[in-house]
mmCIF file of C-alpha atoms in Angstrom:
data_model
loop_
_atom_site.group_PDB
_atom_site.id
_atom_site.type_symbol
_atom_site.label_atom_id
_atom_site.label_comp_id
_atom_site.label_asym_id
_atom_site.label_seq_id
_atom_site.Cartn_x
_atom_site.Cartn_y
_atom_site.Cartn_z
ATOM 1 C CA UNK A 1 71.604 -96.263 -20.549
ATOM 2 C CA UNK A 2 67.695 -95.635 -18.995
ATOM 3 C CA UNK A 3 68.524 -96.205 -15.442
ATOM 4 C CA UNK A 4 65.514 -97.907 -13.756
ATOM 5 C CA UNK A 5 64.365 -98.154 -10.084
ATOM 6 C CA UNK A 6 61.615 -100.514 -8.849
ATOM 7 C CA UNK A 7 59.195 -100.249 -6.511
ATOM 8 C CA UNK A 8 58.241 -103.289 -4.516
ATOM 9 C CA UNK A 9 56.181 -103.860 -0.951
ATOM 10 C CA UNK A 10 57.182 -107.746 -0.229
ATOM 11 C CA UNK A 11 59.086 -110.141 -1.745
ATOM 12 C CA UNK A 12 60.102 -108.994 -5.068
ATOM 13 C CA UNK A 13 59.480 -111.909 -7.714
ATOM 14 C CA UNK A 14 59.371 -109.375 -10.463
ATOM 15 C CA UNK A 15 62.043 -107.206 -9.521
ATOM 16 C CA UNK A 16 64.174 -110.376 -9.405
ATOM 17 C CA UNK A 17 63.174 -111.190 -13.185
ATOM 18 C CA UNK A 18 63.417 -107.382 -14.240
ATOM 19 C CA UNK A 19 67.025 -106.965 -12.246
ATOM 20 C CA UNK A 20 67.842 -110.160 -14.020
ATOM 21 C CA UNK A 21 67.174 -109.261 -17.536
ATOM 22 C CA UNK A 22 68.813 -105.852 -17.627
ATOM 23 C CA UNK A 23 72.311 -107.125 -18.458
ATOM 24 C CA UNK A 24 74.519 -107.698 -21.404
ATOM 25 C CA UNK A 25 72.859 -105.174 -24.322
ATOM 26 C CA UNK A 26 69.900 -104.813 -22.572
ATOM 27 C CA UNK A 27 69.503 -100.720 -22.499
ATOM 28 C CA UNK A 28 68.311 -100.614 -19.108
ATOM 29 C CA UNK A 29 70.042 -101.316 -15.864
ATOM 30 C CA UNK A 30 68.536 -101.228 -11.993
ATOM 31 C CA UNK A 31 69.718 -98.046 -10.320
ATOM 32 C CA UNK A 32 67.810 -98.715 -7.125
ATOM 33 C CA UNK A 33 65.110 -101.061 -5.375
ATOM 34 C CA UNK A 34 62.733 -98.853 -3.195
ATOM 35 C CA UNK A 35 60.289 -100.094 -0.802
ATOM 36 C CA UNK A 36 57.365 -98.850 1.794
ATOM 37 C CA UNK A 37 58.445 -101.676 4.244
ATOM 38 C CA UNK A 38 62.204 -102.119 5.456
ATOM 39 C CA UNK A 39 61.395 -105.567 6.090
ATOM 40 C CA UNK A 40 60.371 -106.351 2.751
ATOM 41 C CA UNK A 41 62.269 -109.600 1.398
ATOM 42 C CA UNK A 42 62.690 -107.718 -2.355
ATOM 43 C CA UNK A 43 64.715 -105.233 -0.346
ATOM 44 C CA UNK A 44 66.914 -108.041 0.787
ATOM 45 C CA UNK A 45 66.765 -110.118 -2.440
ATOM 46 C CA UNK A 46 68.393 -106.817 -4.431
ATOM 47 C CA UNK A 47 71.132 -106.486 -2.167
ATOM 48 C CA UNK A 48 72.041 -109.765 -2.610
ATOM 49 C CA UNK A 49 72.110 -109.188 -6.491
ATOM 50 C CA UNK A 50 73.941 -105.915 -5.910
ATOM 51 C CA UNK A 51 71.290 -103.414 -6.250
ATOM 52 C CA UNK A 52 71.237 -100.412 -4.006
ATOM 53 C CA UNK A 53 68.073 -100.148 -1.617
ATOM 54 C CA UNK A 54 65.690 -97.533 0.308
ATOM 55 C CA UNK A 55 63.054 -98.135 2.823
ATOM 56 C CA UNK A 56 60.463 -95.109 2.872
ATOM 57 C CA UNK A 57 58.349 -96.428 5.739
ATOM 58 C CA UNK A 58 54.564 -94.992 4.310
ATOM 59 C CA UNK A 59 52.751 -95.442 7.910
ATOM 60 C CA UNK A 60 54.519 -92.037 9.865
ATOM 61 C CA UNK A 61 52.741 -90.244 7.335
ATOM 62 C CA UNK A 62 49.103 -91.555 8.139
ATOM 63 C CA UNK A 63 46.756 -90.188 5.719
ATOM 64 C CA UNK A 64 49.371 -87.486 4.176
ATOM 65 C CA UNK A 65 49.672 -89.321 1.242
ATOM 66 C CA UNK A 66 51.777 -86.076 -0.545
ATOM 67 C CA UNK A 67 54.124 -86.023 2.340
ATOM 68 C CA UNK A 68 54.722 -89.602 1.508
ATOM 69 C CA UNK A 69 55.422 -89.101 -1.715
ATOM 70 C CA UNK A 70 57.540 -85.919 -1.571
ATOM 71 C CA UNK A 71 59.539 -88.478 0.955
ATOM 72 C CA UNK A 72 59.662 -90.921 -1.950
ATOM 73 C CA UNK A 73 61.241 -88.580 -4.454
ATOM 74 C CA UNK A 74 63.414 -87.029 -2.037
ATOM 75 C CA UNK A 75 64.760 -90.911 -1.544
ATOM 76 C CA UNK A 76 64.904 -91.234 -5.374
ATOM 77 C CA UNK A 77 66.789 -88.057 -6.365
ATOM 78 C CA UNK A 78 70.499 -89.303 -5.734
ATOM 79 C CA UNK A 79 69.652 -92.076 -7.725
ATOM 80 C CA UNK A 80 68.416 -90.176 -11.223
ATOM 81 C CA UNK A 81 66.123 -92.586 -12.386
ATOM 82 C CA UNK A 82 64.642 -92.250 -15.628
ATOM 83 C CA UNK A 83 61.558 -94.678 -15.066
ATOM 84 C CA UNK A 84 59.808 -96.398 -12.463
ATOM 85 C CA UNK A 85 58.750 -100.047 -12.540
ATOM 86 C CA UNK A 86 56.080 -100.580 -9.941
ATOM 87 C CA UNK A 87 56.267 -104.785 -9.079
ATOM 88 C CA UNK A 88 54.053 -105.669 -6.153
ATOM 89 C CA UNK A 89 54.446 -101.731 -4.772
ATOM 90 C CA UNK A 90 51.408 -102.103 -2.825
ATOM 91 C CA UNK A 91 50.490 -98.171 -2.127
ATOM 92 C CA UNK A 92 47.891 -95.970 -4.191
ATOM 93 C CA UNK A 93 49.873 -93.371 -5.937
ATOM 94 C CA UNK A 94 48.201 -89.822 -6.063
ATOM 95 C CA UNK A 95 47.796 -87.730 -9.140
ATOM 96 C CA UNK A 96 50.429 -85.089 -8.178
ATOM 97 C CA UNK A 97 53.290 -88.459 -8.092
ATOM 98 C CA UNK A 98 51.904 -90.133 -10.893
ATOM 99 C CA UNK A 99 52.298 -87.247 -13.203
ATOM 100 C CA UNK A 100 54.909 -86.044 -12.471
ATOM 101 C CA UNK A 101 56.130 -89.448 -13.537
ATOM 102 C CA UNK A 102 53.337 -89.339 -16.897
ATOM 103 C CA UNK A 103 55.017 -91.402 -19.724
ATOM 104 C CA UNK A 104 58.103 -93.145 -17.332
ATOM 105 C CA UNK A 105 56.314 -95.625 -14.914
ATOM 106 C CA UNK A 106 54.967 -98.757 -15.641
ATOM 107 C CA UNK A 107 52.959 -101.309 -13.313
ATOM 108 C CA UNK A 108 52.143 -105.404 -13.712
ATOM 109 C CA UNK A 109 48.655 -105.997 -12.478
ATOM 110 C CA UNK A 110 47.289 -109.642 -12.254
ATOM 111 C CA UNK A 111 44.309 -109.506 -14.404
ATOM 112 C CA UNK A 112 43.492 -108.833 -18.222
ATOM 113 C CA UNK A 113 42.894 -105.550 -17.648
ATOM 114 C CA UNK A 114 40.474 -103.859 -17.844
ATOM 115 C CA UNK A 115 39.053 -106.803 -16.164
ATOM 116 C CA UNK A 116 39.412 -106.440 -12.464
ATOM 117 C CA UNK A 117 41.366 -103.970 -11.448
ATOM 118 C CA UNK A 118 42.168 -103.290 -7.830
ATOM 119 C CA UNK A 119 42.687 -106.038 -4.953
ATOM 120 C CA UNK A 120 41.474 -109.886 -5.283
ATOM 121 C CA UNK A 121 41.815 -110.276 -8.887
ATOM 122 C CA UNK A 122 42.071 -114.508 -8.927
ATOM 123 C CA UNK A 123 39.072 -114.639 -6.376
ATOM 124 C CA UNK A 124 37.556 -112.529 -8.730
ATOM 125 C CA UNK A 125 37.949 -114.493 -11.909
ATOM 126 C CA UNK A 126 37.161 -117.699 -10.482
ATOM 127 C CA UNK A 127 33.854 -115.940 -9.591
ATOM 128 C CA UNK A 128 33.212 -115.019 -12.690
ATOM 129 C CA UNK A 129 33.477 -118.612 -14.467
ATOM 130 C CA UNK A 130 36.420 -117.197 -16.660
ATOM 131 C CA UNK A 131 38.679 -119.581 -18.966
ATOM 132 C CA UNK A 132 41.702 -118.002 -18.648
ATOM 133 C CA UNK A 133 43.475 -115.352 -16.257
ATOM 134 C CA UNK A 134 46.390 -113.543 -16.976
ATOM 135 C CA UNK A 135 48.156 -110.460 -16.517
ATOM 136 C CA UNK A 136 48.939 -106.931 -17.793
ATOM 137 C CA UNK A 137 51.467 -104.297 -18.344
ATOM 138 C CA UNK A 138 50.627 -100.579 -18.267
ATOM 139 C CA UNK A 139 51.758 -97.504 -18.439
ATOM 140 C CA UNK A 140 50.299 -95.579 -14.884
ATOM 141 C CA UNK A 141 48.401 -92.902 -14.569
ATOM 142 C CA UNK A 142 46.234 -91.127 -12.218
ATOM 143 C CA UNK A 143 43.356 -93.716 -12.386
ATOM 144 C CA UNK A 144 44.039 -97.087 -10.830
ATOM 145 C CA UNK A 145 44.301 -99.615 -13.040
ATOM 146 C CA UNK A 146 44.032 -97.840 -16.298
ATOM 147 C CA UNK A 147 47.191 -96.540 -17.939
ATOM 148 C CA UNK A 148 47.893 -97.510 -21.715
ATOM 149 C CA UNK A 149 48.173 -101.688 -22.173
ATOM 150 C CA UNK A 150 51.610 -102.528 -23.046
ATOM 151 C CA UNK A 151 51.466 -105.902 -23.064
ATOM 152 C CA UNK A 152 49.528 -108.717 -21.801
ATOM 153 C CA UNK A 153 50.222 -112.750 -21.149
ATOM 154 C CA UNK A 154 47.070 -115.321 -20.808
ATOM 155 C CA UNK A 155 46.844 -118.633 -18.984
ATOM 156 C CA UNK A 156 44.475 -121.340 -18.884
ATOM 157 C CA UNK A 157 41.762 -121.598 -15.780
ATOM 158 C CA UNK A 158 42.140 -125.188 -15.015
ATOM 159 C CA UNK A 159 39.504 -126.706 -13.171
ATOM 160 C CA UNK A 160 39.231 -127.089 -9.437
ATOM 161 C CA UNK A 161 41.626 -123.835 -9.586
ATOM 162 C CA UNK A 162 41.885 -122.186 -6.483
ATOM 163 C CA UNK A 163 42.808 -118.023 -6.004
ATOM 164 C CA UNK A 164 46.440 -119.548 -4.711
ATOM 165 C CA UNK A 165 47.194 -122.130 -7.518
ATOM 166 C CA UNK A 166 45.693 -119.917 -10.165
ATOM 167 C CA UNK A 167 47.838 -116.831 -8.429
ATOM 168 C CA UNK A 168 50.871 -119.406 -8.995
ATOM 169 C CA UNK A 169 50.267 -119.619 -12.710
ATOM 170 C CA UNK A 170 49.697 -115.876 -13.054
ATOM 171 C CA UNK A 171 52.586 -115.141 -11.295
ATOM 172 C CA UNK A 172 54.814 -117.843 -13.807
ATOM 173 C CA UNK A 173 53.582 -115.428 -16.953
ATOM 174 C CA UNK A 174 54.348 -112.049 -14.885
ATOM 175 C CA UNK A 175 57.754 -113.258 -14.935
ATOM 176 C CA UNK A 176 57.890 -113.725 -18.535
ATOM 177 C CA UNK A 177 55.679 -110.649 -19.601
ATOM 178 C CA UNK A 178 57.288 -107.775 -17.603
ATOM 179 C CA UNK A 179 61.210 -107.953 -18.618
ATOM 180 C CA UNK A 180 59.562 -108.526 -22.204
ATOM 181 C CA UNK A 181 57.939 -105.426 -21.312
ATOM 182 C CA UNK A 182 60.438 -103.405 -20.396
ATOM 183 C CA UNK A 183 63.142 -103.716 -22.605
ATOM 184 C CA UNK A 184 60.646 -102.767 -25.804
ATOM 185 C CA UNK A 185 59.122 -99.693 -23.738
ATOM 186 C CA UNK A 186 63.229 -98.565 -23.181
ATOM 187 C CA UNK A 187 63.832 -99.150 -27.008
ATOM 188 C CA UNK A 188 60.588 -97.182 -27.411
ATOM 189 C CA UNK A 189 58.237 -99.405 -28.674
ATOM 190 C CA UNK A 190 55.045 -99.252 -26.599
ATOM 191 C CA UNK A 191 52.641 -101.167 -29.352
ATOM 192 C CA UNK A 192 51.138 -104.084 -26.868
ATOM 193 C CA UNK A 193 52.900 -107.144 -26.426
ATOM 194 C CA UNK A 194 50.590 -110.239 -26.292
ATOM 195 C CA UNK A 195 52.122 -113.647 -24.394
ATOM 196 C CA UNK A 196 50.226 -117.195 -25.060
#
């Protein structure tokens, strides 16, 4: 059984969905929930579902972003998880965490990548005068943004979309891509998964 934790930094959508779908034969299960803000309604959310949890507050570390980190796998060891599911974990990983990690953390991000990667991706889109938005699962590595696609899920720009109501509609296929994700990634299969 690959024991996952997920990281999350508010409140947790897509750790809901993945805690959700690792039951019955799925091969996975949720070992922990791990957050950079004890406050963080995913942190509360997994509880509730029975899901141990750890707060590693990133802000006494400043700009030691290795100290942080070393802090984060110190938190993770009891646990022995065998992948990392990044869902709305809203810290920069360095090189020296991410591959030490290489091949067993993945990350949603709310654009067809390679399209827009970083912060304000709806904004972005809208900008652009694109048809249709979606999001992507990757494997992570040390460039932001960039891992290997694993799978991807599209939706319609409707007009008079806004960042928020296009955000909304994103957020619906997140929910159906990522679990989808995961469970073919555990049983090894990493050819791309493509949602309508």
């Amino acid at each position: 059984m690959t024991r996952v934790a997920i990281f999350v930094s508010g409140g947790g959508s897509n750790m809901v969905k993945l805690v959700e779908s690792m039951t019955g034969d799925h091969p996975a299960r949720p070992c922990v929930v791990l957050s950079n803000q004890a406050d963080a309604g995913g942190l509360v959310r997994a509880r509730e579902m029975g899901v141990p949890t750890i707060a590693v507050d990133h802000k006494p570390f400043g700009k030691d972003r290795p100290a942080f980190e070393d802090a984060l796998n110190a938190a993770l060891a009891p646990y022995a998880p065998d992948l990392i599911c990044l869902a709305g974990f809203m810290r920069v990983l360095t090189a020296g965490f991410v591959n030490g990690w290489a091949g067993k953390m993945l990350n949603i991000h709310p654009s067809l990548l390679p399209k827009y990667t970083g912060l304000h991706t709806h904004a972005r889109a809208l900008e652009a005068g694109d048809t249709e938005a979606g999001c992507t699962v990757h494997e992570v590595t040390p460039v932001l943004d960039d891992g290997p696609i694993l799978g991807q899920g599209r939706v319609p720009v409707e007009p008079g979309d806004t960042p928020d109501t296009l955000a909304a509609r994103v957020l619906t296929m997140e929910h159906r891509l990522y679990p989808a994700v995961l469970r073919r990634f555990v049983e090894g299969e990493k050819s791309p998964l493509f949602l309508p």
